[in-house]
Coordinates of C-alpha atoms in Angstrom, one line a residue:
X3 CA -13.3 58.4 10.0
X4 CA -16.3 56.7 10.0
X5 CA -16.9 53.0 8.6
X6 CA -20.4 50.8 8.5
X7 CA -19.5 46.7 7.5
X8 CA -22.8 45.0 6.8
X9 CA -24.8 46.7 9.4
X10 CA -28.1 45.5 10.3
X11 CA -30.7 45.8 12.6
X12 CA -34.3 44.3 13.7
X13 CA -36.6 45.0 16.1
X14 CA -38.5 41.7 16.8
X15 CA -38.9 40.0 13.7
X16 CA -39.2 44.0 11.5
X17 CA -35.5 45.0 9.7
X18 CA -35.1 48.4 10.4
X19 CA -31.7 48.6 8.2
X20 CA -30.5 45.7 5.9
X21 CA -26.7 45.2 5.1
X22 CA -25.1 49.3 5.4
X23 CA -22.2 50.2 4.3
X24 CA -20.8 53.4 3.6
X25 CA -17.7 55.3 4.8
X26 CA -16.9 59.6 5.8
X27 CA -13.1 60.2 5.1
X28 CA -11.8 62.3 7.7
X29 CA -12.6 66.2 7.5
X30 CA -15.7 66.0 5.3
X31 CA -19.3 66.6 6.0
X32 CA -21.9 64.0 4.5
X33 CA -25.7 64.4 4.4
X34 CA -27.8 61.2 5.1
X35 CA -30.9 61.2 3.3
X36 CA -33.8 59.2 3.4
X37 CA -38.0 59.5 3.8
X38 CA -39.6 58.9 7.3
X39 CA -39.1 55.2 8.4
X40 CA -36.0 54.6 5.7
X41 CA -33.5 54.0 8.5
X42 CA -31.6 57.5 9.5
X43 CA -32.1 57.2 12.7
X44 CA -31.2 54.0 13.9
X45 CA -28.0 53.6 11.1
X46 CA -26.9 57.3 13.6
X47 CA -27.7 55.7 16.6
X48 CA -25.7 52.5 16.4
X49 CA -22.9 54.4 14.8
X50 CA -23.3 57.0 18.3
X51 CA -23.0 53.8 21.0
X52 CA -26.7 54.5 21.4
X53 CA -27.7 50.9 20.7
X54 CA -25.8 47.8 19.1
X55 CA -26.9 46.5 15.8
X56 CA -28.3 43.3 15.2
X57 CA -25.2 42.3 12.4
X58 CA -22.3 44.2 11.8
X59 CA -19.9 45.9 12.6
X60 CA -19.5 49.8 13.0
X61 CA -15.5 51.8 13.6
X62 CA -15.4 55.7 14.7
X63 CA -12.1 56.9 14.6
X64 CA -10.6 53.2 14.3
X65 CA -12.6 52.2 17.5
X66 CA -15.1 49.4 16.7
X67 CA -18.3 50.3 18.5
X68 CA -18.7 46.3 19.7
X69 CA -15.9 46.0 21.3
X70 CA -14.0 49.5 22.1
X71 CA -17.4 51.4 22.7
X72 CA -15.6 53.7 24.9
X73 CA -13.3 54.5 23.7
X74 CA -15.0 55.0 20.4
X75 CA -18.1 56.9 22.0
X76 CA -15.1 60.1 23.1
X77 CA -14.5 60.8 19.6
X78 CA -18.2 61.4 18.8
X79 CA -20.2 64.7 19.3
X80 CA -23.3 64.0 18.9
X81 CA -26.6 66.7 18.3
X82 CA -29.8 64.1 18.6
X83 CA -32.7 65.1 16.6
X84 CA -34.7 65.6 20.5
X85 CA -32.9 68.2 21.7
X86 CA -31.5 66.8 25.4
X87 CA -31.2 69.7 27.0
X88 CA -32.1 70.7 30.7
X89 CA -34.5 73.8 30.8
X90 CA -33.9 75.0 34.3
X91 CA -30.3 75.7 34.2
X92 CA -28.5 78.7 33.0
X93 CA -26.4 78.0 29.0
X94 CA -23.3 77.9 31.0
X95 CA -24.3 75.4 33.7
X96 CA -26.0 72.9 31.6
X97 CA -22.1 73.3 29.0
X98 CA -20.5 73.0 32.1
X99 CA -22.2 70.1 33.2
X100 CA -21.7 68.2 29.6
X101 CA -17.9 68.5 30.4
X102 CA -17.4 67.4 33.0
X103 CA -19.6 64.2 31.6
X104 CA -16.6 64.4 29.6
X105 CA -14.1 64.1 32.2
X106 CA -13.0 67.4 31.1
X107 CA -10.4 69.0 33.0
X108 CA -11.3 72.5 34.4
X109 CA -8.5 74.6 32.2
X110 CA -9.4 72.6 29.2
X111 CA -13.9 72.9 30.2
X112 CA -12.8 77.0 30.5
X113 CA -11.2 77.3 27.6
X114 CA -13.2 75.0 25.0
X115 CA -16.5 76.8 27.1
X116 CA -15.3 79.8 26.0
X117 CA -14.8 79.0 22.7
X118 CA -18.1 76.6 21.5
X119 CA -20.2 79.7 22.9
X120 CA -18.7 81.8 20.6
X121 CA -18.6 79.8 17.4
X122 CA -22.2 78.9 18.0
X123 CA -23.2 82.8 18.6
X124 CA -24.0 82.6 22.0
X125 CA -22.3 85.0 24.0
X126 CA -25.0 87.0 24.4
X127 CA -26.6 83.8 25.6
X128 CA -24.7 82.8 27.9
X129 CA -26.0 83.2 31.4
X130 CA -29.8 82.1 29.9
X131 CA -32.0 80.0 31.6
X132 CA -31.8 77.4 28.2
X133 CA -35.7 77.1 28.7
X134 CA -36.8 81.0 27.9
X135 CA -34.5 80.5 24.9
X136 CA -35.6 80.0 21.4
X137 CA -36.0 77.3 19.3
X138 CA -33.2 78.4 17.3
X139 CA -30.4 78.4 20.3
X140 CA -31.8 75.6 21.9
X141 CA -30.4 74.5 18.9
X142 CA -27.2 76.3 19.2
X143 CA -27.1 75.0 22.4
X144 CA -27.4 71.3 21.5
X145 CA -24.7 71.5 18.8
X146 CA -22.5 73.5 21.5
X147 CA -22.5 69.8 23.9
X148 CA -21.7 68.4 20.7
X149 CA -18.9 69.9 19.9
X150 CA -17.6 70.8 23.3
X151 CA -15.3 68.0 23.9
X152 CA -13.9 68.9 20.9
X153 CA -14.3 65.1 19.1
X154 CA -13.1 64.4 15.2
X155 CA -16.2 63.3 14.7
X156 CA -19.7 65.2 14.8
X157 CA -23.1 63.2 14.1
X158 CA -26.1 65.9 13.5
X159 CA -29.3 64.3 13.4
X160 CA -31.6 67.3 12.1
X161 CA -29.7 69.5 12.9
X162 CA -31.8 72.8 11.5
X163 CA -35.3 71.3 12.1
X164 CA -37.7 73.7 13.4
X165 CA -35.7 77.0 12.4
X166 CA -36.4 80.1 10.3
X167 CA -35.0 81.0 7.5
X168 CA -32.6 83.2 8.7
X169 CA -31.4 80.4 11.8
X170 CA -31.2 77.4 9.1
X171 CA -28.1 79.9 7.1
X172 CA -26.1 80.6 10.3
X173 CA -26.4 77.2 11.2
X174 CA -25.5 75.8 8.1
X175 CA -22.1 78.5 7.7
X176 CA -21.6 77.2 10.6
X177 CA -21.6 73.7 9.4
X178 CA -20.0 74.3 6.2
X179 CA -17.2 76.2 8.5
X180 CA -16.1 72.7 10.4
X181 CA -15.2 71.0 7.3
X182 CA -11.6 69.6 7.6
X183 CA -11.8 70.2 11.6
X184 CA -13.5 67.9 12.1
X185 CA -15.5 64.6 10.3
X186 CA -19.3 65.8 9.8
X187 CA -22.0 63.3 9.5
X188 CA -25.6 64.9 9.5
X189 CA -29.1 63.7 8.7
X190 CA -31.6 66.4 7.4
X191 CA -35.2 66.1 5.6
X192 CA -34.4 70.1 3.5
X193 CA -32.5 69.0 0.4
X194 CA -31.2 72.1 -0.9
X195 CA -29.6 72.6 2.7
X196 CA -27.6 69.7 2.3
X197 CA -26.6 70.1 -1.3
X198 CA -26.0 73.6 -0.2
X199 CA -23.9 72.2 3.0
X200 CA -22.3 68.8 1.9
X201 CA -19.9 67.5 -0.4
X202 CA -21.0 63.9 -0.4
X203 CA -24.9 62.4 0.2
X204 CA -25.6 58.9 0.7
X205 CA -29.7 57.8 0.1
X206 CA -31.1 55.8 2.3
X207 CA -34.7 54.5 1.5
X208 CA -37.0 51.0 3.7
X209 CA -33.9 50.2 5.4
X210 CA -31.0 50.2 2.4
X211 CA -28.2 52.3 0.9
X212 CA -29.5 52.7 -2.8
X213 CA -27.0 55.7 -4.4
X214 CA -24.2 57.4 -2.4
X215 CA -22.0 60.3 -4.1
X216 CA -21.9 63.9 -4.8
X217 CA -25.3 65.4 -6.0
X218 CA -23.5 66.2 -8.8
X219 CA -22.4 62.7 -9.7
X220 CA -26.1 61.1 -8.9
X221 CA -28.0 64.0 -11.1
X222 CA -25.1 62.9 -13.6
X223 CA -26.2 59.0 -13.3
X224 CA -29.9 59.6 -13.0
X225 CA -29.7 62.6 -16.3
X226 CA -31.3 60.5 -19.3
X227 CA -31.3 63.8 -21.6
X228 CA -30.4 67.9 -21.1
X229 CA -32.8 70.4 -20.2
X230 CA -34.2 73.5 -22.0
X231 CA -36.4 75.6 -20.3
X232 CA -37.8 77.2 -23.8
X233 CA -40.0 80.6 -23.2
X234 CA -41.3 81.8 -26.8
X235 CA -43.5 85.3 -27.1
X236 CA -46.1 84.3 -29.7
X237 CA -47.9 80.7 -29.0
X238 CA -49.4 79.2 -32.1
X239 CA -50.6 75.9 -30.6
X240 CA -48.0 73.7 -33.0
X241 CA -44.8 74.7 -30.7
X242 CA -44.5 71.5 -29.5
X243 CA -44.9 69.8 -31.5
X244 CA -42.9 70.8 -34.7
X245 CA -39.3 71.6 -32.4
X246 CA -39.8 67.6 -31.7
X247 CA -38.7 67.8 -35.6
X248 CA -35.3 69.0 -34.6
X249 CA -32.3 66.5 -35.1
X250 CA -31.3 64.9 -31.6
X251 CA -34.5 66.4 -29.9
X252 CA -36.2 64.1 -27.3
X253 CA -38.8 65.6 -26.3
X254 CA -40.7 68.6 -25.8
X255 CA -43.4 69.0 -23.3
X256 CA -45.6 72.5 -21.9
X257 CA -43.6 74.1 -18.7
X258 CA -46.3 75.8 -15.9
X259 CA -45.8 79.1 -17.5
X260 CA -48.0 79.9 -20.8
X261 CA -45.7 79.7 -23.9
X262 CA -43.1 78.0 -21.8
X263 CA -41.2 74.5 -22.5
X264 CA -39.0 71.8 -21.2
X265 CA -36.8 70.9 -24.2
X266 CA -35.2 67.8 -24.4
X267 CA -32.2 66.7 -26.2
X268 CA -29.8 64.0 -26.0
X269 CA -27.4 63.8 -23.2
X270 CA -23.8 65.7 -24.6
X271 CA -25.6 67.2 -27.3
X272 CA -25.4 71.4 -26.7
X273 CA -28.9 72.4 -28.9
X274 CA -29.3 76.1 -27.7
X275 CA -28.2 77.3 -31.5
X276 CA -29.9 75.4 -33.4
X277 CA -33.4 75.5 -30.8
X278 CA -32.9 79.2 -30.9
X279 CA -32.4 79.8 -35.4
X280 CA -35.3 77.2 -35.1
X281 CA -37.9 79.6 -33.1
X282 CA -36.6 82.9 -34.9
X283 CA -37.2 81.8 -38.3
X284 CA -40.8 80.8 -37.2
X285 CA -41.0 83.9 -35.9
X286 CA -42.3 83.0 -32.5
X287 CA -40.4 85.2 -30.5
X288 CA -37.4 83.8 -27.9
X289 CA -37.5 85.3 -24.6
X290 CA -36.4 83.0 -23.0
X291 CA -33.5 79.6 -23.4
X292 CA -31.3 78.6 -20.5
X293 CA -30.5 74.8 -19.2
X294 CA -32.2 73.0 -16.0
X295 CA -30.1 71.6 -13.5
X296 CA -31.2 68.6 -12.1
X297 CA -31.5 68.7 -8.3
X298 CA -30.8 66.5 -5.4
X299 CA -34.9 67.4 -4.8
X300 CA -35.2 65.4 -8.0
X301 CA -33.0 63.3 -7.7
X302 CA -34.2 61.8 -4.7
X303 CA -37.7 61.8 -5.6
X304 CA -36.9 59.1 -8.1
X305 CA -34.6 57.0 -6.2
X306 CA -37.2 57.3 -3.3
X307 CA -40.4 56.6 -5.6
X308 CA -39.4 54.8 -8.6
X309 CA -36.1 53.0 -8.1
X310 CA -34.1 51.7 -6.0
X311 CA -30.9 51.9 -6.7
X312 CA -28.5 53.9 -9.5
X313 CA -26.7 50.8 -11.9

């Protein structure tokens, strides 16, 4: 549904993105992640027809953005990071205006306005002046205008920026509910949001795609060891050194809490029984032993601060 092939964009002599290629299948929800100035917004602006690429091609819903820009843009709902709203308009007036810009007929527009107002939780604010709304409700209005003409593709740039935790949960659930009905590409700085909302992530750094896949797949590729969190009651100062002698234990390091250790073991090994028996035999008093999963935040940090890719 979204196809980017070799997208490159120069600002003067400076390359903002270089040879960016990826695709998003119909009905998928995919997160587009990267640190500041990595090239996320530039890529999304190219995909929405806001600006042309210097080199490369992009297609949305089968239409080439270079040759068939108008047809492609009719199939896109775009929610920019800087919400473009008219503060003096009422919510229903603004949505009606956006629908007319899309060329929607009166009957279709009335039906779709009712739908997006309900779907985005705006029923009690439909007559409110936009300038009087909280940031959370303004974000909902922006999402409603993106959905208004029922586009197959939604491109959302930081849809939860500035929202409080309750509003983030509401917007997250709304986006998740769009899977199947819409193809969604969203950028976000909130990595747990991407992990909870999206089936797949694309990570860009310094203008280049450095990783792509499900959070679980990326974690598996980067993980060099299994990690267990072990907490004991009686720490005599020799625990770390002694546990390193257990076969297939790669490393032992202190955790934040006193008496707690991260025990790294070889990938694919399950040493919980061995470690617990060892601790009990030494009389240290086992209080906790559990696996520690690598998070999307760990993946993101490792890729964007150390390595430029995953083999």
